[in-house]
Amino acid sequence: SMLSTKEVVDRILVARTETMGVERAMVMLQEEGGQRLASAASRGEWDEEALAIQIALEHPICRRLLSRRDALARDDFDDEPDLELREACRDVFDQLEVELLVPILFGAELLGVVAVGRKLSGDTLSADDVQLLRTLANQSSIAIENAKAFDEIAKLNETLEARVESRTHELLLATDEAERANQAMTRFLAAISHDLLQPLNAANLFT
């Protein structure tokens, strides 16, 4: 059966945290408006402030992830000549308290980011770890895009079902109202017939 977006990102996180032994990880995906990345799922210990962080797609870190199309670490910005850009990007790592940001790309679109914390062993993330993260992110992009389409279809079905239910209710009310009107008309015609027949019956008595 088709997995929802939530189920897909949960599986992505399980693969990353268990395979690599990192203390925590988060998947951030585009919100419905497509203007920002926000937490879609997380594993490990995160405070509410970190989980509430949103990153605008126009933020320098998102633009760099999209243009570089590769994972970024905080020290990748050590030689960045633009001081404002360097500090803005470093702030994302500091606020999330993560070691690495891995883009989830679908064509020319940044679907999301996987934020990866430190390893439980205390070791730094190795080149093999980074390569594994790249591979998982590439595989995840299609699954996430398919899951988003599935979620949209599910929402559409819910909307259609609600409309059908609402319309059915309206039709039942209209049917009941028509039946009541029909009964009232029947009673009215019966009364009229009775009133018309009374004089005729009385006239027949004298013939």
PDB file of C-alpha atoms in Angstrom:
ATOM      1  CA  SER A   1       0.000   0.000   0.000  1.00  0.00           C
ATOM      2  CA  MET A   2       1.041   3.613  -0.559  1.00  0.00           C
ATOM      3  CA  LEU A   3       2.805   5.317   2.352  1.00  0.00           C
ATOM      4  CA  SER A   4       1.810   8.759   3.573  1.00  0.00           C
ATOM      5  CA  THR A   5       4.392  11.538   3.782  1.00  0.00           C
ATOM      6  CA  LYS A   6       4.569  11.105   7.564  1.00  0.00           C
ATOM      7  CA  GLU A   7       5.272   7.384   7.226  1.00  0.00           C
ATOM      8  CA  VAL A   8       7.953   8.011   4.584  1.00  0.00           C
ATOM      9  CA  VAL A   9       9.851  10.601   6.637  1.00  0.00           C
ATOM     10  CA  ASP A  10       9.596   8.444   9.762  1.00  0.00           C
ATOM     11  CA  ARG A  11      11.254   5.592   7.884  1.00  0.00           C
ATOM     12  CA  ILE A  12      13.932   7.938   6.583  1.00  0.00           C
ATOM     13  CA  LEU A  13      14.752   8.986  10.137  1.00  0.00           C
ATOM     14  CA  VAL A  14      14.848   5.418  11.435  1.00  0.00           C
ATOM     15  CA  ALA A  15      17.320   4.531   8.680  1.00  0.00           C
ATOM     16  CA  ARG A  16      19.556   7.478   9.522  1.00  0.00           C
ATOM     17  CA  THR A  17      19.550   7.296  13.299  1.00  0.00           C
ATOM     18  CA  GLU A  18      19.843   3.523  13.606  1.00  0.00           C
ATOM     19  CA  THR A  19      22.260   2.920  10.722  1.00  0.00           C
ATOM     20  CA  MET A  20      24.578   5.781  11.572  1.00  0.00           C
ATOM     21  CA  GLY A  21      24.135   5.914  15.329  1.00  0.00           C
ATOM     22  CA  VAL A  22      23.402   9.642  15.513  1.00  0.00           C
ATOM     23  CA  GLU A  23      21.860  11.152  18.616  1.00  0.00           C
ATOM     24  CA  ARG A  24      19.092  12.895  16.712  1.00  0.00           C
ATOM     25  CA  ALA A  25      17.853  13.766  13.263  1.00  0.00           C
ATOM     26  CA  MET A  26      15.052  15.800  11.739  1.00  0.00           C
ATOM     27  CA  VAL A  27      13.393  15.910   8.343  1.00  0.00           C
ATOM     28  CA  MET A  28      12.194  19.351   7.306  1.00  0.00           C
ATOM     29  CA  LEU A  29       9.844  19.557   4.327  1.00  0.00           C
ATOM     30  CA  GLN A  30       8.153  22.332   2.392  1.00  0.00           C
ATOM     31  CA  GLU A  31       4.969  23.579   3.983  1.00  0.00           C
ATOM     32  CA  GLU A  32       1.771  23.618   1.917  1.00  0.00           C
ATOM     33  CA  GLY A  33       2.445  27.120   0.645  1.00  0.00           C
ATOM     34  CA  GLY A  34       5.874  26.068  -0.573  1.00  0.00           C
ATOM     35  CA  GLN A  35       7.603  29.080   0.993  1.00  0.00           C
ATOM     36  CA  ARG A  36       9.274  27.515   4.013  1.00  0.00           C
ATOM     37  CA  LEU A  37      10.772  24.321   5.379  1.00  0.00           C
ATOM     38  CA  ALA A  38       9.342  23.076   8.655  1.00  0.00           C
ATOM     39  CA  SER A  39       9.814  19.985  10.785  1.00  0.00           C
ATOM     40  CA  ALA A  40       7.885  17.015   9.388  1.00  0.00           C
ATOM     41  CA  ALA A  41       9.340  14.346  11.702  1.00  0.00           C
ATOM     42  CA  SER A  42      12.125  13.952  14.214  1.00  0.00           C
ATOM     43  CA  ARG A  43      13.942  11.352  16.275  1.00  0.00           C
ATOM     44  CA  GLY A  44      16.004  11.824  19.382  1.00  0.00           C
ATOM     45  CA  GLU A  45      15.752  14.633  21.897  1.00  0.00           C
ATOM     46  CA  TRP A  46      14.686  18.003  20.509  1.00  0.00           C
ATOM     47  CA  ASP A  47      13.400  20.964  22.468  1.00  0.00           C
ATOM     48  CA  GLU A  48      10.216  22.650  21.299  1.00  0.00           C
ATOM     49  CA  GLU A  49      12.067  25.739  20.158  1.00  0.00           C
ATOM     50  CA  ALA A  50      14.196  23.716  17.728  1.00  0.00           C
ATOM     51  CA  LEU A  51      11.184  21.781  16.421  1.00  0.00           C
ATOM     52  CA  ALA A  52       9.369  25.066  15.767  1.00  0.00           C
ATOM     53  CA  ILE A  53      12.176  26.486  13.600  1.00  0.00           C
ATOM     54  CA  GLN A  54      11.193  27.248  10.020  1.00  0.00           C
ATOM     55  CA  ILE A  55      13.599  28.113   7.231  1.00  0.00           C
ATOM     56  CA  ALA A  56      12.471  30.258   4.320  1.00  0.00           C
ATOM     57  CA  LEU A  57      13.321  28.795   0.928  1.00  0.00           C
ATOM     58  CA  GLU A  58      14.862  32.179   0.115  1.00  0.00           C
ATOM     59  CA  HIS A  59      17.250  31.800   3.066  1.00  0.00           C
ATOM     60  CA  PRO A  60      20.934  31.639   1.990  1.00  0.00           C
ATOM     61  CA  ILE A  61      21.299  28.112   3.417  1.00  0.00           C
ATOM     62  CA  CYS A  62      18.483  26.821   1.193  1.00  0.00           C
ATOM     63  CA  ARG A  63      19.873  28.592  -1.862  1.00  0.00           C
ATOM     64  CA  ARG A  64      23.311  27.121  -1.160  1.00  0.00           C
ATOM     65  CA  LEU A  65      21.911  23.603  -0.679  1.00  0.00           C
ATOM     66  CA  LEU A  66      20.017  23.900  -3.950  1.00  0.00           C
ATOM     67  CA  SER A  67      22.930  25.304  -5.956  1.00  0.00           C
ATOM     68  CA  ARG A  68      25.537  22.971  -4.475  1.00  0.00           C
ATOM     69  CA  ARG A  69      23.191  19.959  -4.534  1.00  0.00           C
ATOM     70  CA  ASP A  70      25.179  18.353  -1.761  1.00  0.00           C
ATOM     71  CA  ALA A  71      25.403  18.101   2.009  1.00  0.00           C
ATOM     72  CA  LEU A  72      26.631  21.093   3.994  1.00  0.00           C
ATOM     73  CA  ALA A  73      28.447  21.274   7.321  1.00  0.00           C
ATOM     74  CA  ARG A  74      28.916  24.345   9.478  1.00  0.00           C
ATOM     75  CA  ASP A  75      32.625  24.609   8.681  1.00  0.00           C
ATOM     76  CA  ASP A  76      31.845  24.740   4.945  1.00  0.00           C
ATOM     77  CA  PHE A  77      31.188  28.438   5.559  1.00  0.00           C
ATOM     78  CA  ASP A  78      34.495  29.191   7.300  1.00  0.00           C
ATOM     79  CA  ASP A  79      35.946  30.635   4.107  1.00  0.00           C
ATOM     80  CA  GLU A  80      32.769  32.413   2.982  1.00  0.00           C
ATOM     81  CA  PRO A  81      33.784  36.036   2.223  1.00  0.00           C
ATOM     82  CA  ASP A  82      30.245  37.396   2.667  1.00  0.00           C
ATOM     83  CA  LEU A  83      30.090  37.918   6.428  1.00  0.00           C
ATOM     84  CA  GLU A  84      26.304  38.323   6.535  1.00  0.00           C
ATOM     85  CA  LEU A  85      25.730  35.140   4.519  1.00  0.00           C
ATOM     86  CA  ARG A  86      28.282  33.215   6.598  1.00  0.00           C
ATOM     87  CA  GLU A  87      26.638  34.137   9.882  1.00  0.00           C
ATOM     88  CA  ALA A  88      23.109  33.503   8.563  1.00  0.00           C
ATOM     89  CA  CYS A  89      24.068  29.983   7.486  1.00  0.00           C
ATOM     90  CA  ARG A  90      26.023  29.221  10.654  1.00  0.00           C
ATOM     91  CA  ASP A  91      23.020  30.325  12.713  1.00  0.00           C
ATOM     92  CA  VAL A  92      20.897  27.552  11.189  1.00  0.00           C
ATOM     93  CA  PHE A  93      23.385  24.901  12.382  1.00  0.00           C
ATOM     94  CA  ASP A  94      23.638  26.527  15.805  1.00  0.00           C
ATOM     95  CA  GLN A  95      19.889  26.896  16.308  1.00  0.00           C
ATOM     96  CA  LEU A  96      19.210  23.306  15.246  1.00  0.00           C
ATOM     97  CA  GLU A  97      22.379  22.065  16.983  1.00  0.00           C
ATOM     98  CA  VAL A  98      23.235  19.744  14.102  1.00  0.00           C
ATOM     99  CA  GLU A  99      26.408  18.716  12.313  1.00  0.00           C
ATOM    100  CA  LEU A 100      25.132  18.292   8.787  1.00  0.00           C
ATOM    101  CA  LEU A 101      22.318  19.407   6.471  1.00  0.00           C
ATOM    102  CA  VAL A 102      21.519  17.096   3.557  1.00  0.00           C
ATOM    103  CA  PRO A 103      19.232  18.371   0.785  1.00  0.00           C
ATOM    104  CA  ILE A 104      16.291  16.316  -0.480  1.00  0.00           C
ATOM    105  CA  LEU A 105      16.097  17.328  -4.131  1.00  0.00           C
ATOM    106  CA  PHE A 106      13.536  16.532  -6.791  1.00  0.00           C
ATOM    107  CA  GLY A 107      14.754  17.904 -10.091  1.00  0.00           C
ATOM    108  CA  ALA A 108      15.426  21.602  -9.582  1.00  0.00           C
ATOM    109  CA  GLU A 109      13.283  21.766  -6.439  1.00  0.00           C
ATOM    110  CA  LEU A 110      14.396  21.608  -2.814  1.00  0.00           C
ATOM    111  CA  LEU A 111      11.750  19.350  -1.257  1.00  0.00           C
ATOM    112  CA  GLY A 112      13.334  19.372   2.137  1.00  0.00           C
ATOM    113  CA  VAL A 113      16.399  18.932   4.304  1.00  0.00           C
ATOM    114  CA  VAL A 114      17.639  16.207   6.630  1.00  0.00           C
ATOM    115  CA  ALA A 115      19.300  17.730   9.694  1.00  0.00           C
ATOM    116  CA  VAL A 116      21.693  15.296  11.370  1.00  0.00           C
ATOM    117  CA  GLY A 117      23.114  15.670  14.855  1.00  0.00           C
ATOM    118  CA  ARG A 118      26.270  14.310  16.443  1.00  0.00           C
ATOM    119  CA  LYS A 119      27.090  10.618  16.585  1.00  0.00           C
ATOM    120  CA  LEU A 120      26.389   8.862  19.866  1.00  0.00           C
ATOM    121  CA  SER A 121      29.993   7.637  19.900  1.00  0.00           C
ATOM    122  CA  GLY A 122      31.268  11.206  19.865  1.00  0.00           C
ATOM    123  CA  ASP A 123      33.050  10.638  16.555  1.00  0.00           C
ATOM    124  CA  THR A 124      32.616  13.086  13.724  1.00  0.00           C
ATOM    125  CA  LEU A 125      30.571  12.050  10.716  1.00  0.00           C
ATOM    126  CA  SER A 126      32.852  10.196   8.311  1.00  0.00           C
ATOM    127  CA  ALA A 127      32.992  10.471   4.536  1.00  0.00           C
ATOM    128  CA  ASP A 128      31.149   7.136   4.368  1.00  0.00           C
ATOM    129  CA  ASP A 129      28.430   8.529   6.645  1.00  0.00           C
ATOM    130  CA  VAL A 130      28.000  11.562   4.398  1.00  0.00           C
ATOM    131  CA  GLN A 131      27.872   9.381   1.290  1.00  0.00           C
ATOM    132  CA  LEU A 132      25.213   7.184   2.907  1.00  0.00           C
ATOM    133  CA  LEU A 133      23.188  10.282   3.744  1.00  0.00           C
ATOM    134  CA  ARG A 134      23.456  11.512   0.154  1.00  0.00           C
ATOM    135  CA  THR A 135      22.262   8.149  -1.163  1.00  0.00           C
ATOM    136  CA  LEU A 136      19.342   7.974   1.258  1.00  0.00           C
ATOM    137  CA  ALA A 137      18.331  11.550   0.451  1.00  0.00           C
ATOM    138  CA  ASN A 138      18.358  10.827  -3.281  1.00  0.00           C
ATOM    139  CA  GLN A 139      16.238   7.710  -2.802  1.00  0.00           C
ATOM    140  CA  SER A 140      13.919   9.535  -0.434  1.00  0.00           C
ATOM    141  CA  SER A 141      13.051  12.355  -2.831  1.00  0.00           C
ATOM    142  CA  ILE A 142      10.935  10.184  -5.152  1.00  0.00           C
ATOM    143  CA  ALA A 143       9.242   8.473  -2.202  1.00  0.00           C
ATOM    144  CA  ILE A 144       8.406  11.845  -0.631  1.00  0.00           C
ATOM    145  CA  GLU A 145       7.087  13.269  -3.905  1.00  0.00           C
ATOM    146  CA  ASN A 146       4.899  10.182  -4.409  1.00  0.00           C
ATOM    147  CA  ALA A 147       3.717  10.355  -0.798  1.00  0.00           C
ATOM    148  CA  LYS A 148       2.797  14.046  -1.218  1.00  0.00           C
ATOM    149  CA  ALA A 149       0.724  13.135  -4.270  1.00  0.00           C
ATOM    150  CA  PHE A 150      -0.921  10.331  -2.285  1.00  0.00           C
ATOM    151  CA  ASP A 151      -1.717  12.738   0.570  1.00  0.00           C
ATOM    152  CA  GLU A 152      -3.253  15.227  -1.868  1.00  0.00           C
ATOM    153  CA  ILE A 153      -5.441  12.497  -3.387  1.00  0.00           C
ATOM    154  CA  ALA A 154      -6.486  11.346   0.094  1.00  0.00           C
ATOM    155  CA  LYS A 155      -7.442  14.922   1.036  1.00  0.00           C
ATOM    156  CA  LEU A 156      -9.354  15.292  -2.215  1.00  0.00           C
ATOM    157  CA  ASN A 157     -11.244  12.075  -1.501  1.00  0.00           C
ATOM    158  CA  GLU A 158     -12.080  13.325   1.987  1.00  0.00           C
ATOM    159  CA  THR A 159     -13.350  16.589   0.500  1.00  0.00           C
ATOM    160  CA  LEU A 160     -15.437  14.762  -2.101  1.00  0.00           C
ATOM    161  CA  GLU A 161     -16.859  12.415   0.528  1.00  0.00           C
ATOM    162  CA  ALA A 162     -17.766  15.387   2.705  1.00  0.00           C
ATOM    163  CA  ARG A 163     -19.450  17.101  -0.258  1.00  0.00           C
ATOM    164  CA  VAL A 164     -21.388  13.946  -1.164  1.00  0.00           C
ATOM    165  CA  GLU A 165     -22.463  13.533   2.451  1.00  0.00           C
ATOM    166  CA  SER A 166     -23.509  17.179   2.650  1.00  0.00           C
ATOM    167  CA  ARG A 167     -25.414  16.988  -0.653  1.00  0.00           C
ATOM    168  CA  THR A 168     -27.102  13.750   0.405  1.00  0.00           C
ATOM    169  CA  HIS A 169     -28.202  15.420   3.637  1.00  0.00           C
ATOM    170  CA  GLU A 170     -29.554  18.387   1.661  1.00  0.00           C
ATOM    171  CA  LEU A 171     -31.470  16.070  -0.668  1.00  0.00           C
ATOM    172  CA  LEU A 172     -32.952  14.159   2.268  1.00  0.00           C
ATOM    173  CA  LEU A 173     -34.091  17.420   3.838  1.00  0.00           C
ATOM    174  CA  ALA A 174     -35.572  18.547   0.513  1.00  0.00           C
ATOM    175  CA  THR A 175     -37.333  15.190   0.118  1.00  0.00           C
ATOM    176  CA  ASP A 176     -38.794  15.431   3.620  1.00  0.00           C
ATOM    177  CA  GLU A 177     -39.922  18.986   2.958  1.00  0.00           C
ATOM    178  CA  ALA A 178     -41.519  17.962  -0.347  1.00  0.00           C
ATOM    179  CA  GLU A 179     -43.292  15.068   1.362  1.00  0.00           C
ATOM    180  CA  ARG A 180     -44.645  17.362   4.056  1.00  0.00           C
ATOM    181  CA  ALA A 181     -45.798  19.822   1.382  1.00  0.00           C
ATOM    182  CA  ASN A 182     -47.487  16.983  -0.515  1.00  0.00           C
ATOM    183  CA  GLN A 183     -49.284  15.813   2.618  1.00  0.00           C
ATOM    184  CA  ALA A 184     -50.407  19.374   3.342  1.00  0.00           C
ATOM    185  CA  MET A 185     -51.706  19.726  -0.216  1.00  0.00           C
ATOM    186  CA  THR A 186     -53.555  16.415   0.071  1.00  0.00           C
ATOM    187  CA  ARG A 187     -55.233  17.572   3.294  1.00  0.00           C
ATOM    188  CA  PHE A 188     -56.077  20.930   1.683  1.00  0.00           C
ATOM    189  CA  LEU A 189     -57.673  19.279  -1.382  1.00  0.00           C
ATOM    190  CA  ALA A 190     -59.596  16.892   0.838  1.00  0.00           C
ATOM    191  CA  ALA A 191     -60.947  19.830   2.828  1.00  0.00           C
ATOM    192  CA  ILE A 192     -61.885  21.714  -0.354  1.00  0.00           C
ATOM    193  CA  SER A 193     -63.633  18.627  -1.738  1.00  0.00           C
ATOM    194  CA  HIS A 194     -65.531  18.234   1.492  1.00  0.00           C
ATOM    195  CA  ASP A 195     -66.626  21.876   1.451  1.00  0.00           C
ATOM    196  CA  LEU A 196     -67.750  21.629  -2.179  1.00  0.00           C
ATOM    197  CA  LEU A 197     -69.636  18.409  -1.685  1.00  0.00           C
ATOM    198  CA  GLN A 198     -71.604  19.642   1.328  1.00  0.00           C
ATOM    199  CA  PRO A 199     -73.894  22.014  -0.661  1.00  0.00           C
ATOM    200  CA  LEU A 200     -74.430  19.389  -3.354  1.00  0.00           C
ATOM    201  CA  ASN A 201     -75.363  16.790  -0.789  1.00  0.00           C
ATOM    202  CA  ALA A 202     -77.780  19.225   0.803  1.00  0.00           C
ATOM    203  CA  ALA A 203     -79.350  20.004  -2.604  1.00  0.00           C
ATOM    204  CA  ASN A 204     -79.845  16.330  -3.292  1.00  0.00           C
ATOM    205  CA  LEU A 205     -82.020  16.056  -0.194  1.00  0.00           C
ATOM    206  CA  PHE A 206     -84.622  18.295  -1.840  1.00  0.00           C
ATOM    207  CA  THR A 207     -84.719  16.509  -5.182  1.00  0.00           C
TER     208      THR A 207
END
